[in-house]
Short mmCIF file of the C-alpha atoms (twelve columns), coordinates in Angstrom:
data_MODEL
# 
_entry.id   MODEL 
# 
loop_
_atom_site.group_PDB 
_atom_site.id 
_atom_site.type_symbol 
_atom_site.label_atom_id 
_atom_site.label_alt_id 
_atom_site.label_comp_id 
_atom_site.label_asym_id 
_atom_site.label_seq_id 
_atom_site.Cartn_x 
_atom_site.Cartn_y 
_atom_site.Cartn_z 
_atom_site.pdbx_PDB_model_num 
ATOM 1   C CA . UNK A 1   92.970  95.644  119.368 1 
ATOM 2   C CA . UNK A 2   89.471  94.443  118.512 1 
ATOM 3   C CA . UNK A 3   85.826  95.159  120.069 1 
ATOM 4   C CA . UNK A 4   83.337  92.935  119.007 1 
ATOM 5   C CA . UNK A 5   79.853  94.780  118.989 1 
ATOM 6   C CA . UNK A 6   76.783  92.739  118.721 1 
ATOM 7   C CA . UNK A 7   74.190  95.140  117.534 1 
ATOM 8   C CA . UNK A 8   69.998  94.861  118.109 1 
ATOM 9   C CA . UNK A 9   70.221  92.863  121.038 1 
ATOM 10  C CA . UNK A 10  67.220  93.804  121.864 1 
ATOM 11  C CA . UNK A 11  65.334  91.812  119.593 1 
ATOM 12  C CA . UNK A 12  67.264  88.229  120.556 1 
ATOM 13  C CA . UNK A 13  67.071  86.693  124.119 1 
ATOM 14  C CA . UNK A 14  70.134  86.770  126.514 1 
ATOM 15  C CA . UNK A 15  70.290  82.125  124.864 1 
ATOM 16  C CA . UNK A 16  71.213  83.115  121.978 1 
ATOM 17  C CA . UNK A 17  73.927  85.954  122.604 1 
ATOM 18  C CA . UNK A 18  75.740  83.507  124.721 1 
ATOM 19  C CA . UNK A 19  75.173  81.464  121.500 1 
ATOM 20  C CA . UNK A 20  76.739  84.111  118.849 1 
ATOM 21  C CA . UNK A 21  79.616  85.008  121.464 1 
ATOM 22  C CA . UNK A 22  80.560  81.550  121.807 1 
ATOM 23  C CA . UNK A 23  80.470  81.070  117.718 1 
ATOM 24  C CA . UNK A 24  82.733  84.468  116.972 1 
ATOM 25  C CA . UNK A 25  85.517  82.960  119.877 1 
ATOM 26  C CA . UNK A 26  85.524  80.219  117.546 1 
ATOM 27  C CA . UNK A 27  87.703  82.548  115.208 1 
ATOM 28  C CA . UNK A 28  91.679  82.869  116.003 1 
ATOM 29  C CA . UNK A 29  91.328  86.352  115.824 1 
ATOM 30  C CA . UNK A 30  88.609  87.150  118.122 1 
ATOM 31  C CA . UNK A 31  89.594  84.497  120.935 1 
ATOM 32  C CA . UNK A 32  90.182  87.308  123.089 1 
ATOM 33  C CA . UNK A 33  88.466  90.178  121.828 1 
ATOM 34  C CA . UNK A 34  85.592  91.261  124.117 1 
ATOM 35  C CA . UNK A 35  82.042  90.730  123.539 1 
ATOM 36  C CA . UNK A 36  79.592  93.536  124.293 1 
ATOM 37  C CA . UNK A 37  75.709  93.322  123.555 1 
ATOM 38  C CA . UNK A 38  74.514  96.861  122.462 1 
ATOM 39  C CA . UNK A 39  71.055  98.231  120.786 1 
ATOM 40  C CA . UNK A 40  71.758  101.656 119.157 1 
ATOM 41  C CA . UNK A 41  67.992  102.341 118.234 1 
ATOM 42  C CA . UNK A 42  67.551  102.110 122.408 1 
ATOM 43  C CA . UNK A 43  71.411  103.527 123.369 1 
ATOM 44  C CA . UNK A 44  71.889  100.348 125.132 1 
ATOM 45  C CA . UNK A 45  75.138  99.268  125.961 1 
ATOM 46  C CA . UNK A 46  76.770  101.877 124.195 1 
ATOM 47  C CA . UNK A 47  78.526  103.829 127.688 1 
ATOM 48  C CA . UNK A 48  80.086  100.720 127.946 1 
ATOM 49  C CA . UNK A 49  80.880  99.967  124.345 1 
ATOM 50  C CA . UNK A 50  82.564  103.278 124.653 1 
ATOM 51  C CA . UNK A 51  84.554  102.760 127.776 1 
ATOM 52  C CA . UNK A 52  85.956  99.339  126.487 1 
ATOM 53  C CA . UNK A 53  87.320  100.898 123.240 1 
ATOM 54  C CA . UNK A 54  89.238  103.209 125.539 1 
ATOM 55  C CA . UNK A 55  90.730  100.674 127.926 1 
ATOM 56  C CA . UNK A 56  91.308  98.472  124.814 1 
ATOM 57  C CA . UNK A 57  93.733  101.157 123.157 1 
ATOM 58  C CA . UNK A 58  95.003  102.142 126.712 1 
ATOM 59  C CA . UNK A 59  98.543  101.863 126.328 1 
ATOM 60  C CA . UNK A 60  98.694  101.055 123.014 1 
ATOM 61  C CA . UNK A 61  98.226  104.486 121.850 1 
ATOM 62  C CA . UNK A 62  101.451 107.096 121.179 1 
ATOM 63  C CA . UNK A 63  101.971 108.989 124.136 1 
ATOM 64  C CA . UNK A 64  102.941 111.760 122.577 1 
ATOM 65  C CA . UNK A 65  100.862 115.193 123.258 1 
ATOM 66  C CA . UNK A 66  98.717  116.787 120.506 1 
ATOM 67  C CA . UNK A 67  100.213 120.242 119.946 1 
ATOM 68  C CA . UNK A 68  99.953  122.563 117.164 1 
ATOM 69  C CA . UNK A 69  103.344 123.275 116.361 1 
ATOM 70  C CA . UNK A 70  103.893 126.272 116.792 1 
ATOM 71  C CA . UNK A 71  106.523 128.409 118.541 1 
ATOM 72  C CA . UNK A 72  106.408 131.658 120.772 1 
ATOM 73  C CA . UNK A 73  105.081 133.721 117.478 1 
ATOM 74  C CA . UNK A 74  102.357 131.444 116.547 1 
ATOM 75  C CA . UNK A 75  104.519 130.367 113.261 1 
ATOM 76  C CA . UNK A 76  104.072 127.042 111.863 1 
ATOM 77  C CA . UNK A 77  106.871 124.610 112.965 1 
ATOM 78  C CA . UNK A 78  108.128 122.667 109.843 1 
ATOM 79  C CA . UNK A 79  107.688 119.195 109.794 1 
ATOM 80  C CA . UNK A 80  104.180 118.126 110.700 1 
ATOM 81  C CA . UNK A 81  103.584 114.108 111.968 1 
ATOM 82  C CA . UNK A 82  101.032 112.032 112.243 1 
ATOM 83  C CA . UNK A 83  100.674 108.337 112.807 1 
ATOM 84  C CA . UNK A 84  99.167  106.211 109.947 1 
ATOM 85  C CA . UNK A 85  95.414  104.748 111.652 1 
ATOM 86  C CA . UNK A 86  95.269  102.639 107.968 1 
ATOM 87  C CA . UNK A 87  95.507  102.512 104.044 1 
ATOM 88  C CA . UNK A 88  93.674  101.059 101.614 1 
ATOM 89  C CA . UNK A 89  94.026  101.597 97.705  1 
ATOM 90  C CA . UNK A 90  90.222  102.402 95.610  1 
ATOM 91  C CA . UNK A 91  88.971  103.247 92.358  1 
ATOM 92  C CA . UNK A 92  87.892  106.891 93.366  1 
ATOM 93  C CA . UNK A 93  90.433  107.837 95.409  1 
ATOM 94  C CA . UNK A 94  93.398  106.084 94.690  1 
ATOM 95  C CA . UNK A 95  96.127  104.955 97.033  1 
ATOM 96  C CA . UNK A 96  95.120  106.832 100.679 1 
ATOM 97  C CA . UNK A 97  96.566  107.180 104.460 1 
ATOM 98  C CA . UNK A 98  94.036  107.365 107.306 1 
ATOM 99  C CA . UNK A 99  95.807  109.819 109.327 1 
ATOM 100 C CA . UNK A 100 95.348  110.888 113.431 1 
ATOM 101 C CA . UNK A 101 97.238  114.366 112.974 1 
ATOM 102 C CA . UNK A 102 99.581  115.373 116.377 1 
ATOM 103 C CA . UNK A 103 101.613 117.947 115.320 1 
ATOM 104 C CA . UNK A 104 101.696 121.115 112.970 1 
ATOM 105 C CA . UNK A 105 99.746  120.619 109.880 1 
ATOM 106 C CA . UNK A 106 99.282  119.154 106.596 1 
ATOM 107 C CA . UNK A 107 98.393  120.506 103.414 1 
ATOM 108 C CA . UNK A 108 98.146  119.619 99.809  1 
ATOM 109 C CA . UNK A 109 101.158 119.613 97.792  1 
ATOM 110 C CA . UNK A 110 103.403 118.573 101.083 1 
ATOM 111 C CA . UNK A 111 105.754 116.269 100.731 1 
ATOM 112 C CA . UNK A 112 105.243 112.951 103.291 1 
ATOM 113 C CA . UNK A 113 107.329 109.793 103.979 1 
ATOM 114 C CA . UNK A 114 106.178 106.637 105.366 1 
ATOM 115 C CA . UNK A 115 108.443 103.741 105.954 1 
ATOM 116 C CA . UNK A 116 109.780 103.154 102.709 1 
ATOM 117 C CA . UNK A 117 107.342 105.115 100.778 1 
ATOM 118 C CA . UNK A 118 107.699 109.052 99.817  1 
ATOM 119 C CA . UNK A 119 105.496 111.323 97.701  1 
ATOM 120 C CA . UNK A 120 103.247 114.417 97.496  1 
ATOM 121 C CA . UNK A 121 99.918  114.688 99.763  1 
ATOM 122 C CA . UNK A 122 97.203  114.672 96.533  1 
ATOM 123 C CA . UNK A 123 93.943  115.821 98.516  1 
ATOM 124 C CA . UNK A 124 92.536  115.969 101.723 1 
ATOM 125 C CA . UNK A 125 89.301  115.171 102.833 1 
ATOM 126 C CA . UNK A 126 87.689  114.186 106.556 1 
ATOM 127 C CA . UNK A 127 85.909  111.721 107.571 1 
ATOM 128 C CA . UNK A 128 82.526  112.849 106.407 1 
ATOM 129 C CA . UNK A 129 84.163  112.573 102.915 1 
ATOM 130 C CA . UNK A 130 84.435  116.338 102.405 1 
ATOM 131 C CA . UNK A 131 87.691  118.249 101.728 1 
ATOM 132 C CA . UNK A 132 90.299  118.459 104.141 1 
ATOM 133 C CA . UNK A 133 90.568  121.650 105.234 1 
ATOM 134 C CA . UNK A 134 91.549  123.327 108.384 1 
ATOM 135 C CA . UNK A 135 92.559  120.146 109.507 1 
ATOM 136 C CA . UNK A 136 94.567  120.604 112.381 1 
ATOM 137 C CA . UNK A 137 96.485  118.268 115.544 1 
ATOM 138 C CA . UNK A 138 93.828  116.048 116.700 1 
ATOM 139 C CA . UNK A 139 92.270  115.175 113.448 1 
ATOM 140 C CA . UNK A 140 92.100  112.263 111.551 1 
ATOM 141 C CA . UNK A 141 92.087  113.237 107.599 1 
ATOM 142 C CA . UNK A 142 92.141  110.786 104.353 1 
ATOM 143 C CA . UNK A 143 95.275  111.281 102.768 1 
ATOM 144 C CA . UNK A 144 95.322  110.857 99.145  1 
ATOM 145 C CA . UNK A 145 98.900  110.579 97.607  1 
ATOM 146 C CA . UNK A 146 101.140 110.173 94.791  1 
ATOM 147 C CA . UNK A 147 103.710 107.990 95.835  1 
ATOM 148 C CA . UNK A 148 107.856 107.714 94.628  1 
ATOM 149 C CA . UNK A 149 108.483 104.709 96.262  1 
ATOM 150 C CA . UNK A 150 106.758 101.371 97.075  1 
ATOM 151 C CA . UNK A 151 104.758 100.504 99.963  1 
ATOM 152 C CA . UNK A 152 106.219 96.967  101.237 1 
ATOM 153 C CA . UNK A 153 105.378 96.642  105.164 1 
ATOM 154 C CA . UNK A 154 102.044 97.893  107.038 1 
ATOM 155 C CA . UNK A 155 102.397 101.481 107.567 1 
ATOM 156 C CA . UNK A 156 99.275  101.031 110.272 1 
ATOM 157 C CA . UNK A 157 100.713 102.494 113.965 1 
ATOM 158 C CA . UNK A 158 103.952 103.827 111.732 1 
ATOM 159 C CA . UNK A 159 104.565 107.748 112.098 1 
ATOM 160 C CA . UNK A 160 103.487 109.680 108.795 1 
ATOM 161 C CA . UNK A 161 105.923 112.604 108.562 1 
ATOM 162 C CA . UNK A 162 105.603 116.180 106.340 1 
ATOM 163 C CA . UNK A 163 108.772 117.218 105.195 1 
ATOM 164 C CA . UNK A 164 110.552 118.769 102.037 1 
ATOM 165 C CA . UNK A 165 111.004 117.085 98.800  1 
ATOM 166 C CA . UNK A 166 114.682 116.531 99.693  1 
ATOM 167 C CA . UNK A 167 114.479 115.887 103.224 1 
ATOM 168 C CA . UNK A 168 112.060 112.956 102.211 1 
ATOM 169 C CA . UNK A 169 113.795 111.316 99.250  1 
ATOM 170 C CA . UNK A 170 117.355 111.085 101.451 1 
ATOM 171 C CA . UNK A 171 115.552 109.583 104.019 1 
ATOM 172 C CA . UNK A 172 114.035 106.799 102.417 1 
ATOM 173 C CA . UNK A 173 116.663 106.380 100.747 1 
ATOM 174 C CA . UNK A 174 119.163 106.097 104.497 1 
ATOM 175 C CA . UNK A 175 116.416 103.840 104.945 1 
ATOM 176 C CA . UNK A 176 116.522 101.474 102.058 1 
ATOM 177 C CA . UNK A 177 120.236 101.043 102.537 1 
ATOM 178 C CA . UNK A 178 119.972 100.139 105.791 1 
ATOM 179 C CA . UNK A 179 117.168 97.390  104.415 1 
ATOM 180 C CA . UNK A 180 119.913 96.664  102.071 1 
ATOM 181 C CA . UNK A 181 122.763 95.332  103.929 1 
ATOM 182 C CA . UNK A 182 119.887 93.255  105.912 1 
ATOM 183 C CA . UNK A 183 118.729 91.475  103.309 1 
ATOM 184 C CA . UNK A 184 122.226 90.833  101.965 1 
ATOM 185 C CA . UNK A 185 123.387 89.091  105.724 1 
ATOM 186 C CA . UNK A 186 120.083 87.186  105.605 1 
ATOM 187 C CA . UNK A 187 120.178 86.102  101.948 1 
ATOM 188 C CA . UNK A 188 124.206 84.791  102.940 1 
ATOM 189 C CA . UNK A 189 123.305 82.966  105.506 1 
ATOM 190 C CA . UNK A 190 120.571 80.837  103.609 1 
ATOM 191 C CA . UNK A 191 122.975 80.445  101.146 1 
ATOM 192 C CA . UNK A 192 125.756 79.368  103.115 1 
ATOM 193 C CA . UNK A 193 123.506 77.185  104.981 1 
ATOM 194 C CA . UNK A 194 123.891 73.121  104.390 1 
ATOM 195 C CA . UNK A 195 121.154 72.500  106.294 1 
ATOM 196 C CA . UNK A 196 118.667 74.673  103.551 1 
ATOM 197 C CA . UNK A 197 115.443 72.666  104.449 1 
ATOM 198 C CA . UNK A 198 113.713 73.695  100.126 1 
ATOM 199 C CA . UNK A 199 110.833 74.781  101.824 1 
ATOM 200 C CA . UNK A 200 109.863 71.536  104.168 1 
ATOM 201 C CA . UNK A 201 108.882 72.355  107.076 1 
ATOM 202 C CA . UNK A 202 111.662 73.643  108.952 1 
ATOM 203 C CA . UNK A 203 113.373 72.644  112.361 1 
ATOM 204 C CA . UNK A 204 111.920 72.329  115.535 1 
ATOM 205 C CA . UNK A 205 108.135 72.331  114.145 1 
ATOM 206 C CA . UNK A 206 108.453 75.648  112.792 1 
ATOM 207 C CA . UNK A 207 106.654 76.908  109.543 1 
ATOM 208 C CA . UNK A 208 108.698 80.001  107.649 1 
ATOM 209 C CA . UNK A 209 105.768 82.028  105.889 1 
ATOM 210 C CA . UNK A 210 105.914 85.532  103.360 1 
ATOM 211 C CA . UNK A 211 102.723 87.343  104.184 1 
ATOM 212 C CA . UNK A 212 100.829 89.119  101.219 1 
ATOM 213 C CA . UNK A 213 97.316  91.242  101.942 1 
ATOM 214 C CA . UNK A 214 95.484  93.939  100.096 1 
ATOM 215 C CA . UNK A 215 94.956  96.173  102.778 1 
ATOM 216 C CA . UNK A 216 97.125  97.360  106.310 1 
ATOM 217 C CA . UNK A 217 94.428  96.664  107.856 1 
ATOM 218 C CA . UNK A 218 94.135  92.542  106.938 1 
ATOM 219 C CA . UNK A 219 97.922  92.501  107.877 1 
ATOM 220 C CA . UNK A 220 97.522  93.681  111.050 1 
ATOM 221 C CA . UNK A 221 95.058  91.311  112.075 1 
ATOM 222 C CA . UNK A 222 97.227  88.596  110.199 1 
ATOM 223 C CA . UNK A 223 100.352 89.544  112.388 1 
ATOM 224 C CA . UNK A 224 98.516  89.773  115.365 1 
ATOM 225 C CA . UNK A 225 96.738  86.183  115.077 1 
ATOM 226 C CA . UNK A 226 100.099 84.609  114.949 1 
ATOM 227 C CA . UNK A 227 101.718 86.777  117.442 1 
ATOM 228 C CA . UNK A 228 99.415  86.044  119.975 1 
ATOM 229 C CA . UNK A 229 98.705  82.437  119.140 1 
ATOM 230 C CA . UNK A 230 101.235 80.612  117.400 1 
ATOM 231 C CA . UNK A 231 104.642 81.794  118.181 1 
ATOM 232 C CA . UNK A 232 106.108 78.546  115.916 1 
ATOM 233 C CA . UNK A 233 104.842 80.027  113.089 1 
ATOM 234 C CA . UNK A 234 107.975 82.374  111.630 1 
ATOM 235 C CA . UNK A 235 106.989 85.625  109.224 1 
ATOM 236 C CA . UNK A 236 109.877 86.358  107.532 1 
ATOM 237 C CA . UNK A 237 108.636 88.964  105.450 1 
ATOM 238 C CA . UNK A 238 104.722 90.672  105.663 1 
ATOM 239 C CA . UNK A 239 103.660 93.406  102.861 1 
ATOM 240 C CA . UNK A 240 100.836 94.655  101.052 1 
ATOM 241 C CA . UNK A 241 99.855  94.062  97.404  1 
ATOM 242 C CA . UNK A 242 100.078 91.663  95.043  1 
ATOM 243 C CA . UNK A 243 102.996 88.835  95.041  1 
ATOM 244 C CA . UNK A 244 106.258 90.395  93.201  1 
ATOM 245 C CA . UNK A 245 109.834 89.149  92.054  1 
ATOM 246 C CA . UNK A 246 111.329 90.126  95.726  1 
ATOM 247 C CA . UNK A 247 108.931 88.505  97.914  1 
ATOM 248 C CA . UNK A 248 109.180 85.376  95.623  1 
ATOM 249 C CA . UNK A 249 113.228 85.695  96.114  1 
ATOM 250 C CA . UNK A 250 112.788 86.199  100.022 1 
ATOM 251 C CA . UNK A 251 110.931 82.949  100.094 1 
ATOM 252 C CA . UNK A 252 113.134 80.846  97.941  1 
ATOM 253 C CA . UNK A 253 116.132 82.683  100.312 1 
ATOM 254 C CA . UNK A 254 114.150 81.598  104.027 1 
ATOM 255 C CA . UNK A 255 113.017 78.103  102.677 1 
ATOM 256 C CA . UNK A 256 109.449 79.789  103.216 1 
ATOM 257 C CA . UNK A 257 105.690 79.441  101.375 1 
ATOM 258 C CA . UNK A 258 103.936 82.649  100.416 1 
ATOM 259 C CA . UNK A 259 100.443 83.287  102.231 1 
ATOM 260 C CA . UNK A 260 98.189  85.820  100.772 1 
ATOM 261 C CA . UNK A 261 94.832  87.074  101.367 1 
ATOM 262 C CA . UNK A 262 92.851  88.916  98.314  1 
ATOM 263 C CA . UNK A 263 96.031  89.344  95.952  1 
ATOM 264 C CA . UNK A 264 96.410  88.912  92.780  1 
ATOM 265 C CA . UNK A 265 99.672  87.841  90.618  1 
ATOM 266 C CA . UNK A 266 100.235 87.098  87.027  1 
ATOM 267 C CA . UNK A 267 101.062 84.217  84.615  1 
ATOM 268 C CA . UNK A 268 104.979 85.949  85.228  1 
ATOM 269 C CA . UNK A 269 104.825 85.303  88.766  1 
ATOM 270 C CA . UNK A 270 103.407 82.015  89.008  1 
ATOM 271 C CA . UNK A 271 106.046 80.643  86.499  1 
ATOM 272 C CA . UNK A 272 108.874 82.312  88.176  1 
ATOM 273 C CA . UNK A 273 107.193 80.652  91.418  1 
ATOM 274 C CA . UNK A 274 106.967 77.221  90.054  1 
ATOM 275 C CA . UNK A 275 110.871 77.666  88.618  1 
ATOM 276 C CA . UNK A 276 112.427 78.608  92.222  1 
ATOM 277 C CA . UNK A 277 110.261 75.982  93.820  1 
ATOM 278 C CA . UNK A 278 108.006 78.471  96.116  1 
ATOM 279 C CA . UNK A 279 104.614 77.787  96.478  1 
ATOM 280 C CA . UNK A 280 101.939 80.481  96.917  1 
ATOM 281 C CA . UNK A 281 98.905  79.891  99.063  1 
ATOM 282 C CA . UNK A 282 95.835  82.254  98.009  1 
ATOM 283 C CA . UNK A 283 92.340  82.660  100.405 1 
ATOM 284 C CA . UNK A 284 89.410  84.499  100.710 1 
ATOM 285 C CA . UNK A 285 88.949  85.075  104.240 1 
ATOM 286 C CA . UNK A 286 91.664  85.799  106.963 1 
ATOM 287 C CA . UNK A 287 90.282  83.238  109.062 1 
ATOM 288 C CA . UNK A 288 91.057  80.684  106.234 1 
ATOM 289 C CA . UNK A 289 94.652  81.802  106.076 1 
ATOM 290 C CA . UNK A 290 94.808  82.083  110.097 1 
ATOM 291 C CA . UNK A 291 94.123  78.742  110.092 1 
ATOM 292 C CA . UNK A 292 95.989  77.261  107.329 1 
ATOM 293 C CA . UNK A 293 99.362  78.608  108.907 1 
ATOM 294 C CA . UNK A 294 98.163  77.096  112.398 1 
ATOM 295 C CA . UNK A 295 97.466  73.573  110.504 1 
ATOM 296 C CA . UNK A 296 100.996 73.382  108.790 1 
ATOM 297 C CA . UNK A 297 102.539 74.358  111.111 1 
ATOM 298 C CA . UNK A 298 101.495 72.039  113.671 1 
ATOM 299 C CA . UNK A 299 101.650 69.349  110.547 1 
ATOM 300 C CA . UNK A 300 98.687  69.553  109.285 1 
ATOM 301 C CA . UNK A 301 98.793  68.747  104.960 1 
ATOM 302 C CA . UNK A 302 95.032  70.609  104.521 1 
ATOM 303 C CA . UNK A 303 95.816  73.954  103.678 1 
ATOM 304 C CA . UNK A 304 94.987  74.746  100.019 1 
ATOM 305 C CA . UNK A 305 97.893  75.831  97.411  1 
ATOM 306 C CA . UNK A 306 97.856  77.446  93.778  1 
# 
């Protein structure tokens, strides 16, 4: 969900806020986001700043209670969860969760998995930057990690769970296998498929995309632009990073073109690209991307390709 602030109203007139309101719904992803006029140097606006975010996430938020995990002793019950608020990979800090704790607790050295992804909690630190601890159900907390496994699909709104080193790997790994025998029925049936379209523009007006971002964050706005908005537009595969081998494979397998916003890919990639006939599509603003995907799909020839 999105709440569009529109800070220091106080020193425009109420012409020109209809005028930047009118200019933001001009982007996909704010068509329907709210619009609220605030002045924090005069605390104007902010009550109801506050009570939109609310009724905004009402609904949309886990249901499930905030406890402390603990049982009639006041022992720690194993297995602490959270739910994954972002992730974003830096220079200082390396490759890190934003977690909303809900149950038991978290520590470093514990052993996490997320989707597809498994490793050991590096440091903790809140969100005044400090370190993490007696962090406990309720908080959010940076989670720094070390990671045994890659990180394909947005983990934001996925549930981050603490458990042991073995419990974690033979999870992910139940969890890859079932990915496994996907792929393989999906991959058959473009194969078997004498209608394979080599990446037109498929049936019915519908355009097959692979979505690439550098953050959870981007995706999610990404996914829910098109969601929302343009139904005929088909993801068949939406990750995080830089363009690899598999999502170049998953393209060539769904007769799709590869989207991506801030990525990066090397000479490797581009020539296998250019061998198994996929083309990439690279931008520097979501809205460019948004848009692109609307145009070609609706048979536009504008968008820009690499």
């Amino acid at each position: 969900p999105v709440v569009v602030a529109l800070n220091k109203v106080d020193l425009v007139d109420d012409e020109r806020l209809d005028a930047l309101a009118a200019e933001l719904r001009g982007y996909v992803a704010l068509e329907r986001a709210p619009v609220l006029a605030v002045s924090a140097l005069h605390r104007r606006g902010l009550d109801a700043l506050r009570e939109q975010c609310v009724a905004e996430l009402h609904g949309r938020c886990v249901t499930e209670p905030i406890s402390a995990g603990t049982d009639a002793g006041d022992a720690p019950v194993p297995g602490g969860r959270g739910l994954v608020l972002d992730y974003r990979t830096g220079r200082t800090h390396g490759r890190c969760f934003h977690v909303l704790l809900r149950h038991g607790a978290v520590r470093e050295g514990d052993y996490f998995v997320c989707g597809l992804t498994h490793g050991r909690v590096r440091v903790l630190r809140n969100n005044q930057g400090g370190r993490g601890d007696g962090i406990s159900p309720g908080d959010a907390v940076h989670v720094a990690c070390v990671f045994k496994g890659a990180l394909s699909e947005s983990p934001v709104g996925e549930p981050f769970l603490l458990l042991t080193a073995e419990e974690a790997e033979g999870l992910v790994e139940e969890r890859a296998a079932a990915i496994d025998l996907e792929r393989a029925r999906i991959v058959s049936q473009c194969v078997g498929d004498e209608s394979e379209d080599n990446g037109e523009e498929p049936e019915g007006g519908r355009c097959r995309c692979v979505i690439k971002t550098d953050s959870a964050n981007a995706l999610a706005t990404v996914l829910d632009a098109l969601a929302d908005d343009y139904p005929h537009v088909e993801v068949v595969m939406a990750r995080i990073g830089d363009v690899n081998k598999t999502d170049l494979e998953y393209a060539a397998g769904n007769g799709a073109s590869v989207y991506c916003f801030e990525t990066k890919d090397g000479s490797a990639v581009r020539e296998l690209a250019r061998h198994m006939g996929v083309r990439i599509h690279r931008y520097s603003t979501l809205q460019g991307l948004i848009d692109s995907l609307a145009g070609t799909a609706a048979g536009s020839k504008n968008s820009r390709v690499q």
